[in-house]
Coordinates of C-alpha atoms in Angstrom, one line a residue:
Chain A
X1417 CA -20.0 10.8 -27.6
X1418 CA -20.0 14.6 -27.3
X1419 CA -19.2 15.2 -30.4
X1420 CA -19.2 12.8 -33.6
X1421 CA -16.4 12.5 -35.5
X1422 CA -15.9 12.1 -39.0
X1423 CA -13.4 11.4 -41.4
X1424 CA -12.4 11.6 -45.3
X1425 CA -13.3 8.1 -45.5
X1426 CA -17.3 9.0 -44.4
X1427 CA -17.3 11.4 -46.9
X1428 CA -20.3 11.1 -50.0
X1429 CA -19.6 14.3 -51.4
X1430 CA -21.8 17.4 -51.7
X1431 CA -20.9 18.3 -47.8
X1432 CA -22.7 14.6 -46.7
X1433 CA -21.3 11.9 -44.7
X1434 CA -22.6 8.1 -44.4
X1435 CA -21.7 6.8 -41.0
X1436 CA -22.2 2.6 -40.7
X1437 CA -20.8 1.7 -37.6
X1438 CA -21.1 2.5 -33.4
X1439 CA -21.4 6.1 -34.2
X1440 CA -24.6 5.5 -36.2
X1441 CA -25.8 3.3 -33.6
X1442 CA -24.9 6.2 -30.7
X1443 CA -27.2 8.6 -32.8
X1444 CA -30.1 6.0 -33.3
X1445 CA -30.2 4.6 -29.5
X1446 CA -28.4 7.4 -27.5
X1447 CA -29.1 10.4 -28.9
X1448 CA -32.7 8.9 -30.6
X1449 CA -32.1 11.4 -33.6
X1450 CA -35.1 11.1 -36.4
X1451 CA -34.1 12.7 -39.7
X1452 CA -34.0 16.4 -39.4
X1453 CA -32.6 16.8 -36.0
X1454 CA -28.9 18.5 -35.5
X1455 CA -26.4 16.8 -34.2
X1456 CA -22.3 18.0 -32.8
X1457 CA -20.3 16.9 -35.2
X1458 CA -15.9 17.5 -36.2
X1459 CA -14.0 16.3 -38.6
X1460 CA -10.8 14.8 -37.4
X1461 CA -8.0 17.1 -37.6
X1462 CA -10.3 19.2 -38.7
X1463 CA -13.5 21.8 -38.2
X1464 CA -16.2 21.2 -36.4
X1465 CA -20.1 22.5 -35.9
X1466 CA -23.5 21.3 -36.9
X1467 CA -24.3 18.3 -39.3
X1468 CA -28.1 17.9 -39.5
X1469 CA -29.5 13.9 -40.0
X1470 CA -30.7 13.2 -44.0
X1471 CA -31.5 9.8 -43.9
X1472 CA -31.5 7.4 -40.7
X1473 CA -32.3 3.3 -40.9
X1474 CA -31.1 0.6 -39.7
X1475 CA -27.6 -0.1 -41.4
X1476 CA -27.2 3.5 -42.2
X1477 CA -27.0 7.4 -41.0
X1478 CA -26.5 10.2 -44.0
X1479 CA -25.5 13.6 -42.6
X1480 CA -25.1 16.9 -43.8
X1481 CA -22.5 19.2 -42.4
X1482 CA -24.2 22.9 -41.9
X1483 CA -21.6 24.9 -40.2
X1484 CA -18.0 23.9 -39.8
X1485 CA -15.5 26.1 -38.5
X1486 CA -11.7 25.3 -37.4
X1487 CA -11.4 25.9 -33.7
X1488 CA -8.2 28.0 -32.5
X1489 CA -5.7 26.3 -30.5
X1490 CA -5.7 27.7 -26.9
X1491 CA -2.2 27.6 -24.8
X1492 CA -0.9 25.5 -23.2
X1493 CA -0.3 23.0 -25.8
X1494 CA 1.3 20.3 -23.9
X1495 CA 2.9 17.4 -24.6
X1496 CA 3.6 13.8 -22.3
X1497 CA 6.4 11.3 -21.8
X1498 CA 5.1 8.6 -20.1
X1499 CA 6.8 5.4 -19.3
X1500 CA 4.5 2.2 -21.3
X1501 CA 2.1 1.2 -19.3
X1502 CA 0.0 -2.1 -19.3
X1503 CA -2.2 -2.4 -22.5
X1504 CA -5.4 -1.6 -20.5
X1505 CA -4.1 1.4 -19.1
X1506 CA -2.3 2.5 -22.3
X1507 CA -5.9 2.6 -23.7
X1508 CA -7.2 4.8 -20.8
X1509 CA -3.9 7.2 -21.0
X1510 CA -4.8 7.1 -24.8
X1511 CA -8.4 8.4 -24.3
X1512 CA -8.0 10.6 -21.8
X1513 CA -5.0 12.4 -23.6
X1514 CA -7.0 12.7 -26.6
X1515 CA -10.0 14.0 -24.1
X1516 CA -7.6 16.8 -22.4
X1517 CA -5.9 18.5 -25.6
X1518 CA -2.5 16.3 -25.2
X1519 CA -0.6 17.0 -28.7
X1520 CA 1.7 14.6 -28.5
X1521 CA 2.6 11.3 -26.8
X1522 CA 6.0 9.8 -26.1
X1523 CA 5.8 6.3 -24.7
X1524 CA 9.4 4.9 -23.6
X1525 CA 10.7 2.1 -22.0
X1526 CA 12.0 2.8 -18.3
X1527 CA 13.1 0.1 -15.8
X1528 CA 10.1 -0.5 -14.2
X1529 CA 8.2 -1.4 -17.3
X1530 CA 7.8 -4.8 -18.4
X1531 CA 9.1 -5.9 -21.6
X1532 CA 6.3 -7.8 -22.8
X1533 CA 3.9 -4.6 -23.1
X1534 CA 6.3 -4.0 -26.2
X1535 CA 4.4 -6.8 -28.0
X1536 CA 0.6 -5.5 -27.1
X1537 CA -1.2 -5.4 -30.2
X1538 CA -2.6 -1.9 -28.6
X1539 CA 0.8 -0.2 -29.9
X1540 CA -0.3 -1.1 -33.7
X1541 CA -1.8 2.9 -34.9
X1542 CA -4.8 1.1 -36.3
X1543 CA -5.8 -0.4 -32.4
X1544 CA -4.9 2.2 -30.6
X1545 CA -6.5 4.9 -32.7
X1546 CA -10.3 4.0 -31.4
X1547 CA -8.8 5.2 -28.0
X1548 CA -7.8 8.8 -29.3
X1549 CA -11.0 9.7 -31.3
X1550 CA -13.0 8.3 -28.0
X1551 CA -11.2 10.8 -26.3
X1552 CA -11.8 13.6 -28.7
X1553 CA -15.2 12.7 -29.0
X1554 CA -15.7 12.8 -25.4
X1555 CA -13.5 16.2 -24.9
X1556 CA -15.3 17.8 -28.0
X1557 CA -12.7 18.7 -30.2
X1558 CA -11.2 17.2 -33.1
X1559 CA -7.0 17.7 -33.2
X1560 CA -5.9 13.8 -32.5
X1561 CA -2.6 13.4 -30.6
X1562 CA 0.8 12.3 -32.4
X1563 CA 1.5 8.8 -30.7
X1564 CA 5.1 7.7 -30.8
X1565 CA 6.9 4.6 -28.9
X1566 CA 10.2 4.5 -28.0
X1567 CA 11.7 1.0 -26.7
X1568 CA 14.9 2.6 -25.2
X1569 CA 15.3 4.9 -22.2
X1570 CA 18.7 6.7 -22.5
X1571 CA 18.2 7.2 -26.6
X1572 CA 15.2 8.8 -26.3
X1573 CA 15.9 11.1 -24.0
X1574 CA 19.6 12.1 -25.1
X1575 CA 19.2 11.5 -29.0
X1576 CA 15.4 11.9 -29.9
X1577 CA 14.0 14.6 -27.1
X1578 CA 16.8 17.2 -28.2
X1579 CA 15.9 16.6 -31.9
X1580 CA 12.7 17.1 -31.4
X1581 CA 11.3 20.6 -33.0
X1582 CA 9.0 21.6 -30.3
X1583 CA 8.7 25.4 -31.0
X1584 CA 8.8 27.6 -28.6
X1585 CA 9.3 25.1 -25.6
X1586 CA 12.1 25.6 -23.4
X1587 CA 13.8 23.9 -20.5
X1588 CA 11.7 25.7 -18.0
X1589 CA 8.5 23.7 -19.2
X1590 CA 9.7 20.3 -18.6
X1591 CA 8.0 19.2 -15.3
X1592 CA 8.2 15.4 -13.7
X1593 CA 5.5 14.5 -10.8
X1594 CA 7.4 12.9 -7.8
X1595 CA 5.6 12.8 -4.6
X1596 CA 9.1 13.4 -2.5
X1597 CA 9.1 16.8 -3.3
X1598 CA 6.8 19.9 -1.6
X1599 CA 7.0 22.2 -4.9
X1600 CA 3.8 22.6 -6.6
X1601 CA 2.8 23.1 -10.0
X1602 CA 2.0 26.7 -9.7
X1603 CA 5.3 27.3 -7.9
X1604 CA 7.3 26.1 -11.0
X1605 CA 5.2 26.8 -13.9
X1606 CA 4.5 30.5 -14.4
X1607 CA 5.3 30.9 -18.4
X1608 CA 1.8 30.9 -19.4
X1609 CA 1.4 30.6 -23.2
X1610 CA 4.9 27.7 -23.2
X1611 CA 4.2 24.2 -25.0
X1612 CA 4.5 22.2 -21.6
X1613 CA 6.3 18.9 -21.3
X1614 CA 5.5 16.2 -18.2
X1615 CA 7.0 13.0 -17.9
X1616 CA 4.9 10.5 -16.4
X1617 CA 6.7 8.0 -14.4
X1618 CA 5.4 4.0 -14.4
X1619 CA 3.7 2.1 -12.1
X1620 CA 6.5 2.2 -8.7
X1621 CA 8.1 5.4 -9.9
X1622 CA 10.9 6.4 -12.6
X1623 CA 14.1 4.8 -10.7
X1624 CA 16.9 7.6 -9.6
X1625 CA 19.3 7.1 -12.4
X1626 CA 16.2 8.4 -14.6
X1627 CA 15.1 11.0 -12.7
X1628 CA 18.7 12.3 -13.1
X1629 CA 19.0 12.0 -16.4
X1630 CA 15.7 14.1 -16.6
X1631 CA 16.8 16.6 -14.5
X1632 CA 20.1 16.8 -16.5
X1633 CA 17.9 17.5 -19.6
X1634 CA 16.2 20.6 -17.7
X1635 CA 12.8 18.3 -16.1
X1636 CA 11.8 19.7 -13.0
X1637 CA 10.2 18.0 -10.0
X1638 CA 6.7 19.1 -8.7
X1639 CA 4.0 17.4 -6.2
X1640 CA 0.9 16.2 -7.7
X1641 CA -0.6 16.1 -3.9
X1642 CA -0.9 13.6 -1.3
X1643 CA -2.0 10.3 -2.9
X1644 CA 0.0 7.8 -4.6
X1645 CA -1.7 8.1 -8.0
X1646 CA -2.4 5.0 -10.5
X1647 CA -1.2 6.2 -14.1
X1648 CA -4.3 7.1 -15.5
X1649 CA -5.5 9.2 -12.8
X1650 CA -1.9 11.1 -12.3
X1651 CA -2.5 11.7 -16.3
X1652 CA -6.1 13.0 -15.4
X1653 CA -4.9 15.0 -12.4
X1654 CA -1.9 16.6 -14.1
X1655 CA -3.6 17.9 -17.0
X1656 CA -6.5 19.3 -15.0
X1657 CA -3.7 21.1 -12.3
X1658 CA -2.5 22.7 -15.8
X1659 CA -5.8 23.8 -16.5
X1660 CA -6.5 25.1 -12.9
X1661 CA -2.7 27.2 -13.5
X1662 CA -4.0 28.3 -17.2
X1663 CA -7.4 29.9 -15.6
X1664 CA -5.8 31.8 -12.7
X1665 CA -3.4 34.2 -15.1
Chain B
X1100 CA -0.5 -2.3 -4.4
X1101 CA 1.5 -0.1 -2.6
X1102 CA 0.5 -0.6 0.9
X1103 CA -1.2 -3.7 1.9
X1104 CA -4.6 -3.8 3.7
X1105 CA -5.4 -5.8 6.7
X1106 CA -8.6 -6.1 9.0
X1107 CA -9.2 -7.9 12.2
X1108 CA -10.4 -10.9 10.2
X1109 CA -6.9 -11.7 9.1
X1110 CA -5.6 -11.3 12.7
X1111 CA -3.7 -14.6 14.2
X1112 CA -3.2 -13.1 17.1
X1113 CA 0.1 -11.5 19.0
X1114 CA 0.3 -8.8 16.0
X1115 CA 0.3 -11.3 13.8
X1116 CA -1.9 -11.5 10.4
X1117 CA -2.1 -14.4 7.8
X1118 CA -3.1 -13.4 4.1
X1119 CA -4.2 -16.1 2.0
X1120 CA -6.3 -14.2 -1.0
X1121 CA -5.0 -11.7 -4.0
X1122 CA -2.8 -9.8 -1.1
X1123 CA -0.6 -13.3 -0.8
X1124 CA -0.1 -13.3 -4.2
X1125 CA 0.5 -10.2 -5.5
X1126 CA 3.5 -10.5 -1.8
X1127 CA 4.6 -13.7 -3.8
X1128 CA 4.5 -12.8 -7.0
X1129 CA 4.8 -8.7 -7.6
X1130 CA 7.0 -8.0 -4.2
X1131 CA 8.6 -11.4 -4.6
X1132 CA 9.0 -11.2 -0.9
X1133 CA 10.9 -14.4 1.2
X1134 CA 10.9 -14.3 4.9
X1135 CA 12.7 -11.7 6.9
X1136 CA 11.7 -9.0 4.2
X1137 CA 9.6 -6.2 5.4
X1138 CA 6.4 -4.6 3.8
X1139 CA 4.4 -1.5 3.9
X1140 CA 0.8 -2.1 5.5
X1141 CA -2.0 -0.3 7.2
X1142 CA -4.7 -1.8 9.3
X1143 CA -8.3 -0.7 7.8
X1144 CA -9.2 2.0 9.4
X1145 CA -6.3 2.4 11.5
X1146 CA -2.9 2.8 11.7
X1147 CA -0.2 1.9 9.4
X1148 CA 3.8 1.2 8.8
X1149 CA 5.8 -2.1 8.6
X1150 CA 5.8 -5.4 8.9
X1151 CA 7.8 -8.5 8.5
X1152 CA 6.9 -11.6 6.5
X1153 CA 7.2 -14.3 9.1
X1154 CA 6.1 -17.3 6.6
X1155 CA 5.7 -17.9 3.4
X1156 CA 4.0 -20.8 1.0
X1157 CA 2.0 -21.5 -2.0
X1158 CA -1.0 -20.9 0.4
X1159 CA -0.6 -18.6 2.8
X1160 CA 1.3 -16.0 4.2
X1161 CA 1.9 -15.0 7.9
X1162 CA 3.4 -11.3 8.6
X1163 CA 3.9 -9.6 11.5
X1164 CA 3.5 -5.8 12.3
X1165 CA 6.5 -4.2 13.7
X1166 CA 5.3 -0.3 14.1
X1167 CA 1.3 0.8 13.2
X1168 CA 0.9 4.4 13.7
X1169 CA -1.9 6.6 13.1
X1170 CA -1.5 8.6 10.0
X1171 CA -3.2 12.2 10.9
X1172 CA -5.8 13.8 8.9
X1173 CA -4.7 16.3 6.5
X1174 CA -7.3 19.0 5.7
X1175 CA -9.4 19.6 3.9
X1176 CA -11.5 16.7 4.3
X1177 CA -13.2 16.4 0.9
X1178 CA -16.7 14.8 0.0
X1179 CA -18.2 13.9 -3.1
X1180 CA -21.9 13.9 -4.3
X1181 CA -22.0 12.1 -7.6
X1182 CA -25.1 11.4 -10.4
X1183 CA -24.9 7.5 -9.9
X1184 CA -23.0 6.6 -12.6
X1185 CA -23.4 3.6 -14.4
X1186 CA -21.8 0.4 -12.6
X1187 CA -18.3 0.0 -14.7
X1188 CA -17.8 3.8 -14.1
X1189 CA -19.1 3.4 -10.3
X1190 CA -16.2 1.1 -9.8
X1191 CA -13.9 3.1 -11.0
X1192 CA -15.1 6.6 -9.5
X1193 CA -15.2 4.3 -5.9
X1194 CA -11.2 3.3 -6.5
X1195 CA -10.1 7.5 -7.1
X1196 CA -12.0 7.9 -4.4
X1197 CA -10.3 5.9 -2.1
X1198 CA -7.3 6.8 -3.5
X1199 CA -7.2 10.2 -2.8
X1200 CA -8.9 10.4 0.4
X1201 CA -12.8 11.3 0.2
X1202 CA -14.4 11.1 3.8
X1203 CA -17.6 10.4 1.9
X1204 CA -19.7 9.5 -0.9
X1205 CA -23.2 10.1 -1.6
X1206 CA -24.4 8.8 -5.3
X1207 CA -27.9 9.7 -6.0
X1208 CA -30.4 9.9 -8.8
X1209 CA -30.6 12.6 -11.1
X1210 CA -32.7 13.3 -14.4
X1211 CA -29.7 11.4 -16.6
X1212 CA -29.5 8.8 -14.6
X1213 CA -30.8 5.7 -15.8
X1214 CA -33.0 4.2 -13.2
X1215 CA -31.4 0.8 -14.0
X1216 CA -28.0 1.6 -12.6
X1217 CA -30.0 1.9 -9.4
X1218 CA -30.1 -2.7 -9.9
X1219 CA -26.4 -3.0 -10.2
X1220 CA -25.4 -5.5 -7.9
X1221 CA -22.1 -3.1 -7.0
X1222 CA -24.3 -1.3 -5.0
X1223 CA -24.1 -4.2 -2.4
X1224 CA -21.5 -3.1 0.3
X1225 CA -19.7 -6.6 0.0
X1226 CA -19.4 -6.0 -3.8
X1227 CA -18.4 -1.8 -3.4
X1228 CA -15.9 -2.5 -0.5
X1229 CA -13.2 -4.3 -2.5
X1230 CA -12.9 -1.4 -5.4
X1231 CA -12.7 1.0 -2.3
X1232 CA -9.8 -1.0 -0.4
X1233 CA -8.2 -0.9 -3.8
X1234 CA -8.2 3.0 -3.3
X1235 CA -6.4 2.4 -0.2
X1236 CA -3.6 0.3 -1.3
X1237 CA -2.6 2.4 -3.9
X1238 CA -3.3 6.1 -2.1
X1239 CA -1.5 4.8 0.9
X1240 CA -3.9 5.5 3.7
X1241 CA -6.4 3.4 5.3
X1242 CA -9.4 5.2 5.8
X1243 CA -12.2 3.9 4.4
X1244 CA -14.8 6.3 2.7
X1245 CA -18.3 6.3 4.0
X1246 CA -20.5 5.3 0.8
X1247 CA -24.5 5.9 0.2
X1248 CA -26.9 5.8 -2.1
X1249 CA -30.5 8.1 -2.5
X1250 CA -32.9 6.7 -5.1
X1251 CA -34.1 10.4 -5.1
X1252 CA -32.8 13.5 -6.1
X1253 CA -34.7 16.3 -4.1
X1254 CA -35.5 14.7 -1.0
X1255 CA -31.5 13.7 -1.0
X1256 CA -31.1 17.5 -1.0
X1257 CA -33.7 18.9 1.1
X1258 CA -33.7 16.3 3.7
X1259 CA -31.2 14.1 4.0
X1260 CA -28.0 17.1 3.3
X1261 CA -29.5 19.8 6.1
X1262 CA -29.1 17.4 8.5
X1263 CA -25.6 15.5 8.2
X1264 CA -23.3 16.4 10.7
X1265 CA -20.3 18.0 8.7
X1266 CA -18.9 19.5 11.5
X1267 CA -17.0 22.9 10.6
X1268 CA -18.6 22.7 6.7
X1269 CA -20.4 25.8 5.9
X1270 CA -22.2 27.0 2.8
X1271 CA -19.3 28.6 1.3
X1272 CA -17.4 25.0 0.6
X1273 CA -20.0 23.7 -1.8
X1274 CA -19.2 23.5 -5.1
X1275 CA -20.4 22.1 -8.5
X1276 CA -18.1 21.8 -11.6
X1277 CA -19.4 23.2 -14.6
X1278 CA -18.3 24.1 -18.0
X1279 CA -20.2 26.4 -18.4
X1280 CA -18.8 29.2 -16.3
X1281 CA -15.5 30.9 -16.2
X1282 CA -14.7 31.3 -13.0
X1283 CA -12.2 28.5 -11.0
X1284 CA -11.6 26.6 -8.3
X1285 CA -9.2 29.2 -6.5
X1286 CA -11.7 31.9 -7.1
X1287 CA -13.9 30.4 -5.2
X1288 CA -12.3 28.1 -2.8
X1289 CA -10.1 30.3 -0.2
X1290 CA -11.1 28.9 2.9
X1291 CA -8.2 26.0 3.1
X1292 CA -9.1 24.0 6.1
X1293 CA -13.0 23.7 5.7
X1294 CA -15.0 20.6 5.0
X1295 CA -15.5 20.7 1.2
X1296 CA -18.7 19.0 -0.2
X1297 CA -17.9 19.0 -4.5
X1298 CA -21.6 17.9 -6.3
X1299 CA -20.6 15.6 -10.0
X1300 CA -22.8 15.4 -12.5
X1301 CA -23.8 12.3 -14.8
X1302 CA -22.8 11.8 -18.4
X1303 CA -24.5 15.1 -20.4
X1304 CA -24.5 17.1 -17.0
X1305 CA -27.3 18.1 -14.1
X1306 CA -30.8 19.4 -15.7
X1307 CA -31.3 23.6 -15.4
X1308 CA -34.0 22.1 -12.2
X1309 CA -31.1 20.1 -10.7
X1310 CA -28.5 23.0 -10.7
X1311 CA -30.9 25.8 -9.6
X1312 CA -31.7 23.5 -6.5
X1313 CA -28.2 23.0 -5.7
X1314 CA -27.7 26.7 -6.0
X1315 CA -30.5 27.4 -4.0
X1316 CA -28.5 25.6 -1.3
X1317 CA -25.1 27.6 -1.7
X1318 CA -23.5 25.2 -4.1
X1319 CA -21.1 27.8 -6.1
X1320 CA -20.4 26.6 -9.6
X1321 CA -17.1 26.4 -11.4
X1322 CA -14.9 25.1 -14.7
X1323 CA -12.6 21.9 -14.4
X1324 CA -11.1 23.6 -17.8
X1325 CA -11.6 23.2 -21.2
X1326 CA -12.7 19.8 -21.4
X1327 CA -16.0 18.1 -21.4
X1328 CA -14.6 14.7 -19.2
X1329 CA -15.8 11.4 -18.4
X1330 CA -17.2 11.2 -15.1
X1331 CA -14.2 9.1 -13.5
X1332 CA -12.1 11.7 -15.0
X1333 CA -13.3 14.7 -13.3
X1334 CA -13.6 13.0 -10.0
X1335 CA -9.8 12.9 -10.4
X1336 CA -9.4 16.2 -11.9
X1337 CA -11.6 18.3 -9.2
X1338 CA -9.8 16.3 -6.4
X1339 CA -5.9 17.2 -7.9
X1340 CA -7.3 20.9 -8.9
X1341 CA -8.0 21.0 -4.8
X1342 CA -4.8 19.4 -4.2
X1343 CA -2.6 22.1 -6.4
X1344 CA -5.0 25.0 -3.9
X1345 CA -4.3 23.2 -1.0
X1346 CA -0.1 23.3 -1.4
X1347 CA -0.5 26.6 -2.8
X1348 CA -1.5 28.4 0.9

């Protein structure tokens, strides 16, 4: 917990915040704050900076925000498809999207995925939102990801994707991972500042009649590298090749 | 599992290997394999490629290899150094690992670690070894990585480090991720084919003494990005980020 997140819902006026639950307990037994200290602290969707500790027991942690300023977004903003995983996965795609800057997350049904992980209780917003703010408190920042499910290929892709009001993105900035191919990122990703899209496949690969749908719709194959990835790391590894490309302009 | 792992100790003989543990069942059950069908394996350590399922019951299953070659090393040859994390992370930093091809692994102490993790019965090579053959079957290779632990930081460094043989590794391939500096992995990684030794740090990072030492020994720091990531997450993160450098000559 890099940085403590609070909400609305924390909120006791006056700039304070009462905090109850595992993030009171991170501050007394992790962190082994005593009232005073100054703790990292953002509101969700919101600013973040210094809260210092007013009162600290054992059921309860008051703190008062000192310094809160809105952090600017830095490009790129990207955005992932990925194909539903397992619910154990899902929760580490969840976190470390939320740790990584993802802004939004499309989760659709594609061949390979099993029809049961439709009916994981992880897909309800209240479940599956521990797993983003983990992530944001881990990443240290505070903007959650948009989380959307989708339990059909071909509509989402032909009817929703188009629809979608993605600013400035255009069909050069939708990339797919496939290991058969020998392009790299930076070979096909040179518009710096361009809201990004990358599909990620499912466990066994998109099958070819997606891929070619994708590539109809503009996606463009790249090579992650040499390893057969599991989900959660190609997620990992994507994002951080992004971030490699973003520091070299 | 995308490439199934054998050893000696399954061998029946005449190329032949019987698999009667989690690798039958995931044959059964995932690959829903009858006999005649043919499957991807590698021999631990050794060489890979097909073979053909010669029997097949509730208990057992008998295969037999058809063609095993020797998969040639692709440089560069990565090792890790990692803050011994604590034992649910461990397993999972052991499975990227694997996965994407470290030679070797050296987890030692550092200020932040907790001496506990030091207990954890994972550390046992017969409890490390399965979460490392994991790696394997889903990177698709067979080598395993050498693993090692140091109960102590500096003599781990002073010692033990001058005097492993790293054959062709010299000073300019060590490296240590850190947010704190601007530079990246391209700016400082140019020699392709070297031996690269990469230094991660526990949760809350290496102490000021910890990094100066490493310095002191030609360890060149760099940014992952913006992120602050979870330990697992930047082991697969620094490993794509060399990846993307390495397909980019």
């Amino acid at each position: 917990m890099n940085l403590v997140i609070i909400t609305e819902a924390d909120s006791i006026g006056k700039g304070c915040y009462r905090l109850a639950d595992k993030r009171a307990k991170h501050i007394r037994t992790v962190l082994r704050c005593q009232v005073g200290d100054k703790i990292e602290v953002g509101v969700l969707n919101g600013p973040q900076g210094i809260a210092q500790i007013e009162k600290i027991d054992d059921n309860e942690i008051v703190i008062e925000c000192l310094t809160l300023k809105l952090k600017p977004i830095v490009p790129p903003v990207v955005d992932l498809i990925c194909a539903l995983p397992r619910p154990q996965t899902l929760k580490k795609v969840l976190t470390i999207s939320a740790t990584m800057g993802v802004h939004r997350l499309d989760f659709v049904r594609s061949n390979r995925v099993e029809k049961s992980f439709f009916h994981s209780p992880v897909l309800q917003k209240e479940n599956y939102t521990p797993f983003l703010i983990e992530g944001l408190s881990q990443g240290k920042h505070t903007r959650l990801p948009e989380v959307y499910i989708h339990d059909r290929f071909k509509p989402f892709f032909q009817d929703t994707l188009p629809k979608l009001n993605r600013g400035e993105m255009d069909l050069s900035c939708r990339l797919l991972p496939d290991p058969d191919v020998s392009v790299n990122l930076k070979d096909i990703h040179n518009s710096t500042n361009n809201r990004l899209l990358i599909a990620i496949g499912p466990e066994g690969g998109w099958v070819p009649f997606e891929i070619e749908l994708m590539e109809s719709l503009g996606f463009r194959r790249f090579s992650l590298g040499r390893w057969v990835l599991r989900v959660e790391t190609a997620v990992a590894g994507v994002l951080s090749q992004i971030e490699l490309v973003r520091m070299m302009k």
